[in-house]
Coordinates of N, CA and C in Angstrom, one line a residue:
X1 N -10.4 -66.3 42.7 CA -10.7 -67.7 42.5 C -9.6 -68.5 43.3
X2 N -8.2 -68.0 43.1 CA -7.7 -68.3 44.4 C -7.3 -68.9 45.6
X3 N -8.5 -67.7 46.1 CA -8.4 -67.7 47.4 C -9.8 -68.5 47.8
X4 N -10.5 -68.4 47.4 CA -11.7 -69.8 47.0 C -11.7 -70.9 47.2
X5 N -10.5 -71.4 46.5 CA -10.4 -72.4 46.3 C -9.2 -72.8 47.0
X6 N -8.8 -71.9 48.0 CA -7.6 -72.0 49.1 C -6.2 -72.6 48.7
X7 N -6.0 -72.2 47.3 CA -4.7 -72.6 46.7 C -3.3 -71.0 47.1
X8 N -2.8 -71.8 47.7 CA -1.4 -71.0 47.8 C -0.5 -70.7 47.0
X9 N -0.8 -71.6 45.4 CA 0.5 -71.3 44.1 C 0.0 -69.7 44.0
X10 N 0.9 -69.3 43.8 CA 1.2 -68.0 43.8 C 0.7 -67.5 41.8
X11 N 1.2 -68.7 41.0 CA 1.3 -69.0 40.1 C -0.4 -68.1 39.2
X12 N -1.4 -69.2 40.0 CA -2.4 -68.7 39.4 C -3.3 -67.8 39.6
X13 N -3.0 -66.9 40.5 CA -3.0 -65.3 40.4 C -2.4 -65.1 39.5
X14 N -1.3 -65.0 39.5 CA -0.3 -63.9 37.8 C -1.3 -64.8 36.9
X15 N -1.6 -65.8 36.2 CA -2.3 -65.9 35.2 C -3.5 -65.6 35.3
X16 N -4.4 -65.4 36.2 CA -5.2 -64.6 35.7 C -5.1 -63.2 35.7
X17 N -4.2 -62.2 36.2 CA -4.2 -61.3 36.2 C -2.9 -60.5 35.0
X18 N -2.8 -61.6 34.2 CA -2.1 -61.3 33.0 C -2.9 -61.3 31.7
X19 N -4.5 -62.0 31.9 CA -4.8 -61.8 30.7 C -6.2 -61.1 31.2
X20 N -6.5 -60.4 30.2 CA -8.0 -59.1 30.3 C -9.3 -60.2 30.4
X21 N -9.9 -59.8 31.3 CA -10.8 -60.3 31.6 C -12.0 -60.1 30.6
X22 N -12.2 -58.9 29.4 CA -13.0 -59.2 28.7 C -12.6 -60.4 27.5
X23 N -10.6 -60.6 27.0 CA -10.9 -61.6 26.6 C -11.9 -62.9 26.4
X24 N -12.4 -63.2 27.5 CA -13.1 -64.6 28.1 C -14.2 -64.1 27.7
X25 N -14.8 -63.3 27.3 CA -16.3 -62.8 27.4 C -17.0 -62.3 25.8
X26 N -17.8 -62.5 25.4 CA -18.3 -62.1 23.7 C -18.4 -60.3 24.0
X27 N -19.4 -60.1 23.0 CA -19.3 -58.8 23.0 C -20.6 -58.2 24.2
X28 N -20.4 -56.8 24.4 CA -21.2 -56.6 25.5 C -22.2 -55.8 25.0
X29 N -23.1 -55.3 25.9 CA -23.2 -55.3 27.8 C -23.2 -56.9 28.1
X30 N -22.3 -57.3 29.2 CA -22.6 -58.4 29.7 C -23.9 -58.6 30.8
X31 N -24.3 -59.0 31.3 CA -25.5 -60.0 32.8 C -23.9 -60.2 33.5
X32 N -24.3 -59.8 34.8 CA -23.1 -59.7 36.0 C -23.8 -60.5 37.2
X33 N -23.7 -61.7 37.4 CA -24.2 -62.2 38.7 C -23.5 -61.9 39.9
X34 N -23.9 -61.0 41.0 CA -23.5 -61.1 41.9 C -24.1 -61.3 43.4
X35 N -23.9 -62.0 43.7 CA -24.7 -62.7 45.3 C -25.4 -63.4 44.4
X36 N -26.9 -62.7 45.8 CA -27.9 -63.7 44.8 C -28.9 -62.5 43.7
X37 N -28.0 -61.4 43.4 CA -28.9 -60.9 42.4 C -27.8 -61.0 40.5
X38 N -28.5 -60.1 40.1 CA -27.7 -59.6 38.6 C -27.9 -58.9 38.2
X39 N -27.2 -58.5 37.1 CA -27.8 -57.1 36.7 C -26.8 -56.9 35.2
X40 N -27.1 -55.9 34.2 CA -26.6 -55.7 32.9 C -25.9 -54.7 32.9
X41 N -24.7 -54.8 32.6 CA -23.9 -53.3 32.3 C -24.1 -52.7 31.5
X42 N -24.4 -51.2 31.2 CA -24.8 -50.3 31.0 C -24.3 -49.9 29.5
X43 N -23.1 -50.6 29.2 CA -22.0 -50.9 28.0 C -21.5 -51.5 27.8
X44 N -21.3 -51.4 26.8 CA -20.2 -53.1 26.1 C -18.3 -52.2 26.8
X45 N -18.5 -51.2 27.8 CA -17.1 -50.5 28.1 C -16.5 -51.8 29.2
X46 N -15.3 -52.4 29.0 CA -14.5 -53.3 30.0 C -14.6 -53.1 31.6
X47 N -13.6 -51.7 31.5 CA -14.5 -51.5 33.3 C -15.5 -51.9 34.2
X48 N -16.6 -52.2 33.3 CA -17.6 -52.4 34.6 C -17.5 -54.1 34.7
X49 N -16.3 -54.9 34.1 CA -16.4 -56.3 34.3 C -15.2 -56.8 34.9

């Protein structure tokens, strides 16, 4: 997100990368948008998010 959004603080990398990314998320399998497709992970297991 980042690098997206062309910000150089160094800052908000380490915060995102300090807290788990399934925090943010209910319980699984989640819908995974990526490009222009999507798709369901296979399990509610963190890895695949």
């Amino acid at each position: 997100m980042a690098a997206q959004a062309r910000s150089a603080d160094p800052r908000i990398e380490e915060v995102f990368a300090s807290v788990p990314r399934e925090a943010f998320l209910g319980p699984g399998p989640w819908t995974v948008f990526a490009g222009e497709g999507r798709f369901e992970t296979p399990s509610a297991d963190p890895s695949y998010i």
